[in-house]
CSV table of C-alpha atoms in Angstrom, one decimal:
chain,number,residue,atom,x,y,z
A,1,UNK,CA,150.6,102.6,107.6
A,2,UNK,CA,147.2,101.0,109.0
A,3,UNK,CA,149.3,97.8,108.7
A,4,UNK,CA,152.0,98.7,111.2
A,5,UNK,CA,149.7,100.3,113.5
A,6,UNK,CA,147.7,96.7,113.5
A,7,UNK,CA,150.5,94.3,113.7
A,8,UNK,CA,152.4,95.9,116.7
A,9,UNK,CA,149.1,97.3,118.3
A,10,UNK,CA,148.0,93.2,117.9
A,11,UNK,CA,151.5,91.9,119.7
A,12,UNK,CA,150.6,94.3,122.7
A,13,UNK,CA,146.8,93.5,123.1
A,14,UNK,CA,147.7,89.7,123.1
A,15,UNK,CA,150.7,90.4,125.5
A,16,UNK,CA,148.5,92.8,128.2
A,17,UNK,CA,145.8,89.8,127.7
A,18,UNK,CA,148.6,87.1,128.5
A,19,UNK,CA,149.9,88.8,131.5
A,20,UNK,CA,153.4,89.5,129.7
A,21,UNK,CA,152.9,93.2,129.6
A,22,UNK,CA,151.4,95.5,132.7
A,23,UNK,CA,147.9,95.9,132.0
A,24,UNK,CA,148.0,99.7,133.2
A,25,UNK,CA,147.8,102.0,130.5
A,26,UNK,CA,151.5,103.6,129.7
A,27,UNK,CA,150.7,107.3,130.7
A,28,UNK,CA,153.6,109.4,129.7
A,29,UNK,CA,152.8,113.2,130.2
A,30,UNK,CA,152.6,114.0,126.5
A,31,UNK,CA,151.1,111.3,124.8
A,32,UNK,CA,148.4,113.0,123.0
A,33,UNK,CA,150.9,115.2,121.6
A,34,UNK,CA,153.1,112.2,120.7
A,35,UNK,CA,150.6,110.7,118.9
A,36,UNK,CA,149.4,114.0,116.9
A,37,UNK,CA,153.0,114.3,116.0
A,38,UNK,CA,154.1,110.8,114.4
A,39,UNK,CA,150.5,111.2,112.7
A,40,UNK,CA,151.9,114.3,111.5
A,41,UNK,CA,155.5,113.1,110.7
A,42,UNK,CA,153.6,110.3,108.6
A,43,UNK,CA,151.1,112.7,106.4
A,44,UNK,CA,154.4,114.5,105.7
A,45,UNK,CA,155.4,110.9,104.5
A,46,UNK,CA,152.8,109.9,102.9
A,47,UNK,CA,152.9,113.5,100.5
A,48,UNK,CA,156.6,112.9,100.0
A,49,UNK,CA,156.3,109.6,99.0
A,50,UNK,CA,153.0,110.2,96.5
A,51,UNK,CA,154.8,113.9,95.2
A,52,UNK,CA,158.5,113.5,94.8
A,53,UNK,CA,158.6,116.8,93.9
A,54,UNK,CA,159.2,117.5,97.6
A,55,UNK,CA,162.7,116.4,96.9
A,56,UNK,CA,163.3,120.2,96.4
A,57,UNK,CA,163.4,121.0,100.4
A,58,UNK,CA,166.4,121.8,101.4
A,59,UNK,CA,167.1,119.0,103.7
A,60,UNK,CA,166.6,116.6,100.6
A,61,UNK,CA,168.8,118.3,98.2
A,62,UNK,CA,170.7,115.9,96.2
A,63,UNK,CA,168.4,112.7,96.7
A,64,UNK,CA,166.2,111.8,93.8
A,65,UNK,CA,163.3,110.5,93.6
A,66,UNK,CA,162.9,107.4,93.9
A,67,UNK,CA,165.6,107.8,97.2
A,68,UNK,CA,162.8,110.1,98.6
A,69,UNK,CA,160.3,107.4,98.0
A,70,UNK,CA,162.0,104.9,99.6
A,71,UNK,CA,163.0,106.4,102.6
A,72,UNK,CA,159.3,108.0,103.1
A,73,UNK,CA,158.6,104.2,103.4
A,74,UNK,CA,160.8,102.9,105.4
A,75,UNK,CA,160.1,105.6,107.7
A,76,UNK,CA,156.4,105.0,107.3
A,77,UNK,CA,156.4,101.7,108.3
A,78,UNK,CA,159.1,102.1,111.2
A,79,UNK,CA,156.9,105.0,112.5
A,80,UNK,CA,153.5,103.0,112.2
A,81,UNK,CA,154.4,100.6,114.4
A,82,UNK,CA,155.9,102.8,117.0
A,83,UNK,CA,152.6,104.7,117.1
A,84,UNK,CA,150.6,101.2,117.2
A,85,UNK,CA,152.4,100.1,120.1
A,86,UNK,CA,152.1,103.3,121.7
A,87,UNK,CA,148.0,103.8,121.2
A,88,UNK,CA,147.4,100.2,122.5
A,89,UNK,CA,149.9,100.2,125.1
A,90,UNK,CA,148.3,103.9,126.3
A,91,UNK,CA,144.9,102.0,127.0
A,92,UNK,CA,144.2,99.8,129.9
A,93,UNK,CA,144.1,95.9,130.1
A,94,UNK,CA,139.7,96.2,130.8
A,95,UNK,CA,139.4,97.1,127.1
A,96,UNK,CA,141.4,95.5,124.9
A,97,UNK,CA,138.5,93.5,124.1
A,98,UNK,CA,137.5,96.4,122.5
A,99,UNK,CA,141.1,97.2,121.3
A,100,UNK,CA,141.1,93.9,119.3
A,101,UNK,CA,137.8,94.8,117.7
A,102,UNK,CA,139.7,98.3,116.7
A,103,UNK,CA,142.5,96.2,115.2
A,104,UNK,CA,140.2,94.0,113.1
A,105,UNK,CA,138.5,97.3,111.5
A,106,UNK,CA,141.9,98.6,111.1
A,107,UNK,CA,143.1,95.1,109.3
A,108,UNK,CA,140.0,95.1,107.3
A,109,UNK,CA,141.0,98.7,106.3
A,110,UNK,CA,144.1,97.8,105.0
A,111,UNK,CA,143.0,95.2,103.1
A,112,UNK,CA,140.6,97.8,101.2
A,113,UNK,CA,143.4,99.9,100.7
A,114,UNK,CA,145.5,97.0,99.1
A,115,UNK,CA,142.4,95.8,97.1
A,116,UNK,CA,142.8,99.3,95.4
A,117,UNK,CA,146.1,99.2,95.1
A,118,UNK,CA,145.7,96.0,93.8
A,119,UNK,CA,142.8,96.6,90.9
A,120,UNK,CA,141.2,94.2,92.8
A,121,UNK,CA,137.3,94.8,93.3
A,122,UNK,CA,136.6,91.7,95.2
A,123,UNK,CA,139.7,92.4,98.2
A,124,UNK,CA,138.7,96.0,98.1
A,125,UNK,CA,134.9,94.8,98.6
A,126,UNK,CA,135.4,92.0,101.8
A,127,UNK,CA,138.2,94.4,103.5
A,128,UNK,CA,135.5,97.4,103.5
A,129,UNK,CA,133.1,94.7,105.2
A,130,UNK,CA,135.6,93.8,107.4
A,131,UNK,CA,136.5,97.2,108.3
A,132,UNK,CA,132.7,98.3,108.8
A,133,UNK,CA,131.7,95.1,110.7
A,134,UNK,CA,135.0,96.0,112.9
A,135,UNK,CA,133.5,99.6,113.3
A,136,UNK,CA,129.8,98.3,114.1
A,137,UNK,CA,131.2,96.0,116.6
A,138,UNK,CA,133.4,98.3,118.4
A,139,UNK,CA,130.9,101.0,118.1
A,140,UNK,CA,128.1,98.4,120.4
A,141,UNK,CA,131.1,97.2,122.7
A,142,UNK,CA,131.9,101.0,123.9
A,143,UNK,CA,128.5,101.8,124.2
A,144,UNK,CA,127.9,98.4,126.3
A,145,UNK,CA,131.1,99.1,128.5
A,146,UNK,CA,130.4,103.0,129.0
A,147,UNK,CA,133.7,103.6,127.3
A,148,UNK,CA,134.6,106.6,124.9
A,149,UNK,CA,135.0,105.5,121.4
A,150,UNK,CA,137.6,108.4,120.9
A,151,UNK,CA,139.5,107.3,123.8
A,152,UNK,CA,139.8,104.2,122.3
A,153,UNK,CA,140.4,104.6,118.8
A,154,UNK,CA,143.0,107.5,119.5
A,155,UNK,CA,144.6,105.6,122.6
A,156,UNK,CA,143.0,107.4,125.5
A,157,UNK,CA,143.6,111.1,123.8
A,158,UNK,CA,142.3,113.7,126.3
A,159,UNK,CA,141.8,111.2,129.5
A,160,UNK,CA,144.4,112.8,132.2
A,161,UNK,CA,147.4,111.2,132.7
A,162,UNK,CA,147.3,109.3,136.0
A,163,UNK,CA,150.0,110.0,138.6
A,164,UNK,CA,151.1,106.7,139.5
A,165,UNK,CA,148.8,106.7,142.9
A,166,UNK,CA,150.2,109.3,144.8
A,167,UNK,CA,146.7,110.9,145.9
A,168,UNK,CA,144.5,108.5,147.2
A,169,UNK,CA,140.9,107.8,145.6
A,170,UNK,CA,137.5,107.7,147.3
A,171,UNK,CA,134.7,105.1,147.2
A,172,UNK,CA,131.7,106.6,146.4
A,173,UNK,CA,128.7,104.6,147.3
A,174,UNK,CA,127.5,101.9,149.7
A,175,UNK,CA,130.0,98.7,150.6
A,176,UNK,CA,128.1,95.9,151.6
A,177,UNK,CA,130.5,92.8,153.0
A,178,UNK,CA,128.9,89.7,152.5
A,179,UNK,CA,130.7,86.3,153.7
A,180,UNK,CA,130.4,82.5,152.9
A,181,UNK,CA,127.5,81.6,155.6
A,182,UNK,CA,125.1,84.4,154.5
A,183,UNK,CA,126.0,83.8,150.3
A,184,UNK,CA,125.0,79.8,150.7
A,185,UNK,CA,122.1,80.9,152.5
A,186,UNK,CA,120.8,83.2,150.3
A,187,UNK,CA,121.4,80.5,147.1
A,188,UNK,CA,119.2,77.7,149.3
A,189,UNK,CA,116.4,80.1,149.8
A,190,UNK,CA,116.8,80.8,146.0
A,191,UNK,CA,113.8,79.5,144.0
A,192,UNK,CA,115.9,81.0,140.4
A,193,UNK,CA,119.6,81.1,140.1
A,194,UNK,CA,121.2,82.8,137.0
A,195,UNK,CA,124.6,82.6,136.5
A,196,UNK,CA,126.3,85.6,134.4
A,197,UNK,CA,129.9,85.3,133.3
């Protein structure tokens, strides 16, 4: 699960970043409930695949077991990384930066999870500090960038969806248009300069 969602959420970051994908967040007019639903679709899953006693629905009659199993994972790993390309493609190109560190927590996750699976204290132990470093990090980067954390861990859940520019938006504030002349000027007179990137 956490694996699909970072692998295909990781493809799309590094494809908005590389210009091969538009950076604009992919706003389709139901997405938070698009979201809530494959997260549903997988819990339902992820209890059929830990209880196979579920066989017993009526839709499954006939299948045993181990069948259920199986196709619970399948489907869990086909619907993971629809939903990871979906969350990261629903956020804008400005933060992936922070996208990236929401993958890393999420890989370190999922390496807790397989250090449990495993029996194996020590990959349990450096994917939980990996997933907390991840968190911390991502936690300072939306508070430096004014961002919602939400937003950006759910893929924008409950920002409205844009309209694709058919109302126009106003500038708020003062524009002040500099030019070439006045900006050497200013740097001559300059006793301190200090670059920023």
């Amino acid at each position: 699960f956490i694996g699909g969602i970072t692998f295909t959420g990781s493809v799309v970051a590094f494809s908005k970043l590389a210009g091969m994908m538009k950076s604009a967040p992919l706003a389709l007019p139901v997405r938070d409930q698009l979201n809530l639903g494959m997260v549903g679709i997988l819990a339902l899953g992820m209890a059929a695949f830990l209880d196979p006693s579920l066989a017993n629905l009526s839709f499954l009659q006939g299948l045993d077991a181990e069948a259920v199993r199986l196709s619970s994972l399948e489907m869990a790993a086909v619907l993971s990384s629809v939903l990871g390309f979906h969350l990261v493609a629903s956020i804008g190109g400005p933060d992936m930066s922070v996208v990236i560190t929401v993958l890393n927590s999420y890989s370190g996750w999922a390496l807790c999870a397989e250090g449990f699976l495993l029996n194996n204290p020590l990959l349990a132990q450096v994917g939980a500090l990996i997933g907390f470093s991840g968190a911390i990090l991502t936690w300072i980067m939306c508070e430096a960038m004014g961002r919602s954390i939400t937003a950006v861990i759910f893929g924008g859940a409950g920002k409205p969806v844009a309209n694709n520019g058919n109302d126009s938006t106003e500038i708020e504030g003062d524009i002040t248009i500099g030019s070439v002349d006045n900006m050497m000027e200013s740097l001559l007179e300059a006793k301190n300069i200090i670059i920023v990137p």
